[in-house]
Structures are given as structure tokens and as C-alpha cells.
Amino acid sequence: LEPGQAPPQEVFDHVELAFAARLRELGKTRWAIKHPRLTYYMEHFHDRFPESKWVFTIRDGRGVVNSYLTRKWNVANVYYGARLWQEQIAIQRRFIEAHPEQSHVLYFESLLANPRQEVQAICEFLGEEFSEDLLSYHRKRPTTRIHAGNVNITKPIQKSVGEKWRSQLSAAQIGVIEAVAGDTLRAEGYELDGEGARISPVHRAAYGLHQWVMTNYWWQRRSGWSGIKKRLGMSTSGRPLQSLPSGRK
């Protein structure tokens, strides 16, 4: 689906069935779903689940971009990372403005600094009872597969996580992020480190080429180089694809 395109209703049917099965398996009565891509489909989910409640976690864009670069998934450089963060914050803020009673904003840095207070506020918003177990989540046996993207669920809250970008991003990278998304950073209460870098049309073009090359490389690698193999007339197993018999189209 293209960002914002309405998913077929069958998608929501599958979501409901899958989560209903998971609730029965875990003995729970309520489900939640978390994924940054949902930003582009929030109104569609809201239409299907009009009583739903939404918790928005807003994090310093410089920390988010640093995380993007670490994952090597869909963002290859700070310029595109800053644009993506700014775009998603704008979409989320429009949704919050349209549905204030169903929206709760949580700042990532506030969660790190005051986990009990922030988790209690979320529970109150959701109408759920607060439990100390929510703060000792890392002592429980995970119910999902652990990988690089969620390994922190096995660790206690680490306040230093919020400041990692300061040591892992260069001054030049921080300058680019602030040049692209400085207004949004300030609007969300974050102070800028400097005045931001000057990004020329040539630099924008270079960032664009870099983004295209690297994201295509990552996609090909994850898919077993299937796109390249098809272009070379090979199947994904490495064997040549059989040509159609003569006369068939």
C-alpha cells in the first residue's frame, strides 16, 4: 500500500482475528499494536475501531534518526531520516488535534526520567489498573522473538539511551537534522545544538542518490537478491528460470 492509501477491509478482518486468537492464548482482554508505519493509516484504523485509544511516543528527532541509521532498514542518511521524522510528527499531530480525547502524548525522555509517573498516566488514560509489574517487564519471560529491534525489552529502563545520539552522531550530521527539522524540534520542546547546516541542491541530490542506492541494496539483501536474480533470468534458488514454451505469452 502507498502511504495513506485505504487498506482493504479484509486487512482489518485479519487483524481482528489474529489478535482475538492471541488474546485467548495469553488470557488477555485487550490488544494493542505498535508500528511506525501505522502513522500513515491511523484514520483508517480509527474508522474501523472508533472507540480505540492512541498513545503517541514522541522522541527527540536526533535520537530517532540515529536509531534509523543503526537499523539499516529504510533510512540511509540523516537528511532523509530528519525528513521522515518531521513528516510523521506532522501527521500524528494532525490526528491528535482531530481526536484529542482519544490521544495521549508521551515524551520518550520523560518516560526515561520518570517511568512510574508516565506509566501511571498511561494506565489512567487507558482505564487500566497500574501494577508494579509494568516497571519490571524485563524480568518476565518474553512472549515474542528477541531481535536487534526489540532487545531492550529484556533490559531495565536505561536513562542514557535518550542521549546516545550526542556521542554517535557527528556535529555535521546533527547540523543537517536541525536544518531540516529544526522548527519541529523546537515546537516539541527540544533545544537545538546550533544554527543548522546549509544544505545545497547538490547535497540534496547526493543524499537522494545515496538513499536510493542503499535502500535498494538492503531490500535486495533481505530478499535474497530476488530482484537481481529475476533480471538475470535466475530463480530465487539460484537456478535458471525456464522460458515459456514457444507460442505462449
mmCIF file of C-alpha atoms in Angstrom:
data_model
loop_
_atom_site.group_PDB
_atom_site.id
_atom_site.type_symbol
_atom_site.label_atom_id
_atom_site.label_comp_id
_atom_site.label_asym_id
_atom_site.label_seq_id
_atom_site.Cartn_x
_atom_site.Cartn_y
_atom_site.Cartn_z
ATOM 1 C CA LEU A 1 0.000 0.000 0.000
ATOM 2 C CA GLU A 2 1.082 3.550 -0.660
ATOM 3 C CA PRO A 3 1.247 5.744 2.488
ATOM 4 C CA GLY A 4 -2.266 6.883 3.370
ATOM 5 C CA GLN A 5 -3.992 4.533 0.930
ATOM 6 C CA ALA A 6 -7.037 2.862 2.482
ATOM 7 C CA PRO A 7 -6.344 -0.816 3.233
ATOM 8 C CA PRO A 8 -8.958 -3.341 2.054
ATOM 9 C CA GLN A 9 -11.457 -4.215 4.780
ATOM 10 C CA GLU A 10 -10.113 -7.760 4.711
ATOM 11 C CA VAL A 11 -6.927 -6.419 6.294
ATOM 12 C CA PHE A 12 -8.831 -5.258 9.350
ATOM 13 C CA ASP A 13 -10.733 -8.548 9.470
ATOM 14 C CA HIS A 14 -7.421 -10.416 9.617
ATOM 15 C CA VAL A 15 -6.122 -8.028 12.282
ATOM 16 C CA GLU A 16 -9.147 -8.670 14.483
ATOM 17 C CA LEU A 17 -8.982 -12.440 14.014
ATOM 18 C CA ALA A 18 -5.251 -12.590 14.684
ATOM 19 C CA PHE A 19 -5.442 -10.510 17.837
ATOM 20 C CA ALA A 20 -8.539 -12.314 19.096
ATOM 21 C CA ALA A 21 -6.609 -15.578 18.845
ATOM 22 C CA ARG A 22 -3.621 -14.048 20.623
ATOM 23 C CA LEU A 23 -5.823 -12.696 23.419
ATOM 24 C CA ARG A 24 -7.251 -16.175 24.007
ATOM 25 C CA GLU A 25 -3.760 -17.647 24.020
ATOM 26 C CA LEU A 26 -2.475 -15.164 26.609
ATOM 27 C CA GLY A 27 -5.685 -14.867 28.624
ATOM 28 C CA LYS A 28 -5.941 -11.143 27.980
ATOM 29 C CA THR A 29 -8.930 -8.939 27.125
ATOM 30 C CA ARG A 30 -7.361 -6.050 25.236
ATOM 31 C CA TRP A 31 -4.880 -5.780 22.397
ATOM 32 C CA ALA A 32 -2.506 -3.109 21.180
ATOM 33 C CA ILE A 33 -0.431 -2.680 18.071
ATOM 34 C CA LYS A 34 2.731 -0.608 17.585
ATOM 35 C CA HIS A 35 4.493 0.181 14.339
ATOM 36 C CA PRO A 36 5.742 3.477 12.866
ATOM 37 C CA ARG A 37 4.091 2.676 9.503
ATOM 38 C CA LEU A 38 0.701 2.882 11.206
ATOM 39 C CA THR A 39 1.198 6.645 11.221
ATOM 40 C CA TYR A 40 0.014 6.696 7.599
ATOM 41 C CA TYR A 41 -3.131 4.634 8.285
ATOM 42 C CA MET A 42 -4.340 5.991 11.624
ATOM 43 C CA GLU A 43 -7.556 7.487 10.300
ATOM 44 C CA HIS A 44 -8.419 4.198 8.570
ATOM 45 C CA PHE A 45 -7.853 2.290 11.812
ATOM 46 C CA HIS A 46 -9.883 4.887 13.667
ATOM 47 C CA ASP A 47 -12.763 4.458 11.235
ATOM 48 C CA ARG A 48 -12.749 0.693 11.830
ATOM 49 C CA PHE A 49 -12.139 0.945 15.593
ATOM 50 C CA PRO A 50 -13.832 4.240 16.580
ATOM 51 C CA GLU A 51 -13.518 3.568 20.329
ATOM 52 C CA SER A 52 -9.773 2.945 20.126
ATOM 53 C CA LYS A 53 -7.277 4.911 22.205
ATOM 54 C CA TRP A 54 -3.925 6.097 20.945
ATOM 55 C CA VAL A 55 -0.654 6.607 22.804
ATOM 56 C CA PHE A 56 1.896 8.656 20.869
ATOM 57 C CA THR A 57 5.540 8.420 21.902
ATOM 58 C CA ILE A 58 7.449 11.483 20.733
ATOM 59 C CA ARG A 59 11.227 11.363 20.882
ATOM 60 C CA ASP A 60 13.948 13.865 20.068
ATOM 61 C CA GLY A 61 14.273 13.663 16.287
ATOM 62 C CA ARG A 62 18.054 13.445 16.524
ATOM 63 C CA GLY A 63 17.720 10.293 18.617
ATOM 64 C CA VAL A 64 15.173 8.877 16.190
ATOM 65 C CA VAL A 65 17.414 9.500 13.182
ATOM 66 C CA ASN A 66 20.343 7.902 14.994
ATOM 67 C CA SER A 67 18.148 4.844 15.579
ATOM 68 C CA TYR A 68 17.174 4.775 11.902
ATOM 69 C CA LEU A 69 20.821 4.703 10.868
ATOM 70 C CA THR A 70 21.620 1.929 13.320
ATOM 71 C CA ARG A 71 18.837 -0.314 11.979
ATOM 72 C CA LYS A 72 19.867 -0.030 8.302
ATOM 73 C CA TRP A 73 16.303 -0.523 7.154
ATOM 74 C CA ASN A 74 14.678 2.315 5.230
ATOM 75 C CA VAL A 75 16.798 5.370 6.039
ATOM 76 C CA ALA A 76 20.328 5.663 4.692
ATOM 77 C CA ASN A 77 21.332 9.166 5.810
ATOM 78 C CA VAL A 78 20.482 11.919 8.266
ATOM 79 C CA TYR A 79 18.802 14.112 5.642
ATOM 80 C CA TYR A 80 16.125 11.561 4.794
ATOM 81 C CA GLY A 81 15.862 10.465 8.418
ATOM 82 C CA ALA A 82 15.091 14.030 9.500
ATOM 83 C CA ARG A 83 12.517 14.430 6.742
ATOM 84 C CA LEU A 84 10.810 11.177 7.731
ATOM 85 C CA TRP A 85 10.658 12.111 11.434
ATOM 86 C CA GLN A 86 9.306 15.573 10.639
ATOM 87 C CA GLU A 87 6.677 14.154 8.281
ATOM 88 C CA GLN A 88 5.456 11.560 10.767
ATOM 89 C CA ILE A 89 5.279 14.048 13.649
ATOM 90 C CA ALA A 90 3.155 16.366 11.475
ATOM 91 C CA ILE A 91 0.732 13.542 10.606
ATOM 92 C CA GLN A 92 0.492 12.433 14.230
ATOM 93 C CA ARG A 93 -0.121 15.971 15.455
ATOM 94 C CA ARG A 94 -2.994 16.383 12.982
ATOM 95 C CA PHE A 95 -4.554 13.171 14.282
ATOM 96 C CA ILE A 96 -4.134 14.280 17.901
ATOM 97 C CA GLU A 97 -5.788 17.596 17.092
ATOM 98 C CA ALA A 98 -8.692 15.803 15.412
ATOM 99 C CA HIS A 99 -9.129 13.239 18.215
ATOM 100 C CA PRO A 100 -7.880 14.847 21.450
ATOM 101 C CA GLU A 101 -9.999 12.741 23.806
ATOM 102 C CA GLN A 102 -8.614 9.520 22.349
ATOM 103 C CA SER A 103 -4.983 10.619 22.210
ATOM 104 C CA HIS A 104 -2.249 10.645 24.849
ATOM 105 C CA VAL A 105 1.197 12.107 24.168
ATOM 106 C CA LEU A 106 4.193 10.581 25.908
ATOM 107 C CA TYR A 107 7.638 12.102 25.540
ATOM 108 C CA PHE A 108 10.305 9.408 25.401
ATOM 109 C CA GLU A 109 12.731 11.419 27.517
ATOM 110 C CA SER A 110 10.072 11.935 30.217
ATOM 111 C CA LEU A 111 9.486 8.177 30.298
ATOM 112 C CA LEU A 112 13.194 7.575 30.874
ATOM 113 C CA ALA A 113 13.368 10.192 33.621
ATOM 114 C CA ASN A 114 10.080 9.397 35.400
ATOM 115 C CA PRO A 115 8.922 5.920 34.374
ATOM 116 C CA ARG A 116 6.469 5.385 37.225
ATOM 117 C CA GLN A 117 4.726 8.730 36.741
ATOM 118 C CA GLU A 118 4.453 8.316 32.980
ATOM 119 C CA VAL A 119 3.266 4.694 33.087
ATOM 120 C CA GLN A 120 0.651 5.612 35.704
ATOM 121 C CA ALA A 121 -0.579 8.399 33.411
ATOM 122 C CA ILE A 122 -0.893 5.948 30.509
ATOM 123 C CA CYS A 123 -2.824 3.482 32.677
ATOM 124 C CA GLU A 124 -5.195 6.240 33.772
ATOM 125 C CA PHE A 125 -5.731 7.276 30.158
ATOM 126 C CA LEU A 126 -6.459 3.685 29.107
ATOM 127 C CA GLY A 127 -8.641 2.948 32.116
ATOM 128 C CA GLU A 128 -6.307 0.171 33.263
ATOM 129 C CA GLU A 129 -5.043 -0.520 36.767
ATOM 130 C CA PHE A 130 -1.393 0.318 37.376
ATOM 131 C CA SER A 131 0.802 -2.560 38.511
ATOM 132 C CA GLU A 132 4.417 -2.632 39.662
ATOM 133 C CA ASP A 133 4.898 -5.454 37.166
ATOM 134 C CA LEU A 134 4.747 -2.862 34.416
ATOM 135 C CA LEU A 135 8.049 -1.440 35.647
ATOM 136 C CA SER A 136 9.735 -4.840 35.995
ATOM 137 C CA TYR A 137 8.813 -6.031 32.484
ATOM 138 C CA HIS A 138 12.428 -7.065 31.842
ATOM 139 C CA ARG A 139 12.223 -9.804 34.480
ATOM 140 C CA LYS A 140 9.458 -11.609 32.631
ATOM 141 C CA ARG A 141 9.993 -14.244 30.004
ATOM 142 C CA PRO A 142 9.451 -12.615 26.580
ATOM 143 C CA THR A 143 6.385 -13.754 24.638
ATOM 144 C CA THR A 144 7.921 -12.735 21.337
ATOM 145 C CA ARG A 145 11.124 -13.459 19.438
ATOM 146 C CA ILE A 146 14.000 -11.242 20.548
ATOM 147 C CA HIS A 147 15.944 -9.439 17.836
ATOM 148 C CA ALA A 148 18.042 -6.302 17.429
ATOM 149 C CA GLY A 149 14.950 -4.107 17.170
ATOM 150 C CA ASN A 150 13.375 -5.158 20.496
ATOM 151 C CA VAL A 151 16.283 -6.434 22.596
ATOM 152 C CA ASN A 152 15.731 -3.616 25.122
ATOM 153 C CA ILE A 153 12.573 -5.305 26.415
ATOM 154 C CA THR A 154 14.945 -7.688 28.208
ATOM 155 C CA LYS A 155 16.676 -4.798 29.991
ATOM 156 C CA PRO A 156 15.584 -2.276 32.639
ATOM 157 C CA ILE A 157 14.975 1.327 31.571
ATOM 158 C CA GLN A 158 18.289 2.992 30.763
ATOM 159 C CA LYS A 159 18.231 6.780 31.063
ATOM 160 C CA SER A 160 21.368 7.076 28.954
ATOM 161 C CA VAL A 161 19.517 5.818 25.867
ATOM 162 C CA GLY A 162 17.941 9.221 25.361
ATOM 163 C CA GLU A 163 21.325 10.901 24.909
ATOM 164 C CA LYS A 164 23.117 8.305 22.757
ATOM 165 C CA TRP A 165 22.763 10.448 19.666
ATOM 166 C CA ARG A 166 25.082 13.066 21.153
ATOM 167 C CA SER A 167 28.039 10.676 21.049
ATOM 168 C CA GLN A 168 27.041 8.647 17.989
ATOM 169 C CA LEU A 169 26.197 11.445 15.550
ATOM 170 C CA SER A 170 28.811 13.866 14.272
ATOM 171 C CA ALA A 171 28.389 17.633 14.576
ATOM 172 C CA ALA A 172 27.827 17.763 10.807
ATOM 173 C CA GLN A 173 25.061 15.147 10.983
ATOM 174 C CA ILE A 174 23.357 16.969 13.846
ATOM 175 C CA GLY A 175 23.560 20.173 11.825
ATOM 176 C CA VAL A 176 21.775 18.565 8.872
ATOM 177 C CA ILE A 177 18.989 17.186 11.091
ATOM 178 C CA GLU A 178 18.467 20.578 12.725
ATOM 179 C CA ALA A 179 18.464 22.325 9.340
ATOM 180 C CA VAL A 180 15.726 20.010 8.066
ATOM 181 C CA ALA A 181 13.602 19.552 11.186
ATOM 182 C CA GLY A 182 14.649 22.394 13.492
ATOM 183 C CA ASP A 183 11.207 24.013 13.572
ATOM 184 C CA THR A 184 9.574 20.713 14.561
ATOM 185 C CA LEU A 185 12.230 20.029 17.200
ATOM 186 C CA ARG A 186 11.603 23.422 18.784
ATOM 187 C CA ALA A 187 7.824 23.010 18.579
ATOM 188 C CA GLU A 188 8.142 19.753 20.519
ATOM 189 C CA GLY A 189 10.263 21.401 23.192
ATOM 190 C CA TYR A 190 13.749 20.328 22.141
ATOM 191 C CA GLU A 191 16.651 22.784 22.151
ATOM 192 C CA LEU A 192 18.896 22.953 19.111
ATOM 193 C CA ASP A 193 22.659 22.482 19.370
ATOM 194 C CA GLY A 194 23.462 25.038 16.696
ATOM 195 C CA GLU A 195 22.072 27.025 13.793
ATOM 196 C CA GLY A 196 21.822 24.055 11.445
ATOM 197 C CA ALA A 197 23.803 23.290 8.333
ATOM 198 C CA ARG A 198 23.354 24.777 4.884
ATOM 199 C CA ILE A 199 22.107 22.099 2.504
ATOM 200 C CA SER A 200 22.694 22.963 -1.128
ATOM 201 C CA PRO A 201 20.757 21.470 -4.070
ATOM 202 C CA VAL A 202 23.846 19.395 -4.868
ATOM 203 C CA HIS A 203 23.879 17.965 -1.351
ATOM 204 C CA ARG A 204 20.161 17.187 -1.568
ATOM 205 C CA ALA A 205 20.733 15.336 -4.835
ATOM 206 C CA ALA A 206 23.621 13.406 -3.297
ATOM 207 C CA TYR A 207 21.502 12.451 -0.288
ATOM 208 C CA GLY A 208 18.743 11.329 -2.660
ATOM 209 C CA LEU A 209 21.081 9.123 -4.695
ATOM 210 C CA HIS A 210 22.583 7.658 -1.527
ATOM 211 C CA GLN A 211 19.108 6.923 -0.140
ATOM 212 C CA TRP A 212 18.051 5.168 -3.359
ATOM 213 C CA VAL A 213 21.208 3.062 -3.671
ATOM 214 C CA MET A 214 21.368 1.937 -0.049
ATOM 215 C CA THR A 215 17.680 1.180 0.486
ATOM 216 C CA ASN A 216 17.603 -0.870 -2.710
ATOM 217 C CA TYR A 217 20.740 -2.718 -1.614
ATOM 218 C CA TRP A 218 19.236 -3.504 1.798
ATOM 219 C CA TRP A 219 15.966 -4.659 0.240
ATOM 220 C CA GLN A 220 17.777 -6.929 -2.231
ATOM 221 C CA ARG A 221 19.918 -8.402 0.514
ATOM 222 C CA ARG A 222 16.901 -9.126 2.740
ATOM 223 C CA SER A 223 15.011 -10.699 -0.154
ATOM 224 C CA GLY A 224 17.876 -12.977 -1.139
ATOM 225 C CA TRP A 225 18.756 -10.782 -4.140
ATOM 226 C CA SER A 226 15.487 -11.889 -5.772
ATOM 227 C CA GLY A 227 15.130 -8.724 -7.877
ATOM 228 C CA ILE A 228 18.611 -9.030 -9.338
ATOM 229 C CA LYS A 229 18.186 -12.757 -9.954
ATOM 230 C CA LYS A 230 14.982 -12.139 -11.856
ATOM 231 C CA ARG A 231 16.720 -9.589 -14.023
ATOM 232 C CA LEU A 232 19.438 -12.154 -14.708
ATOM 233 C CA GLY A 233 16.885 -14.836 -15.508
ATOM 234 C CA MET A 234 17.521 -16.765 -12.290
ATOM 235 C CA SER A 235 15.062 -18.104 -9.749
ATOM 236 C CA THR A 236 15.462 -17.164 -6.089
ATOM 237 C CA SER A 237 17.072 -20.584 -5.545
ATOM 238 C CA GLY A 238 19.841 -19.708 -7.992
ATOM 239 C CA ARG A 239 18.635 -21.969 -10.819
ATOM 240 C CA PRO A 240 17.864 -20.512 -14.271
ATOM 241 C CA LEU A 241 14.215 -19.656 -14.841
ATOM 242 C CA GLN A 242 12.582 -21.802 -17.521
ATOM 243 C CA SER A 243 11.431 -19.902 -20.553
ATOM 244 C CA LEU A 244 7.811 -20.206 -21.644
ATOM 245 C CA PRO A 245 7.256 -22.676 -24.486
ATOM 246 C CA SER A 246 7.287 -21.116 -27.936
ATOM 247 C CA GLY A 247 3.986 -19.549 -28.906
ATOM 248 C CA ARG A 248 2.805 -18.818 -25.338
ATOM 249 C CA LYS A 249 2.567 -15.349 -23.910
#
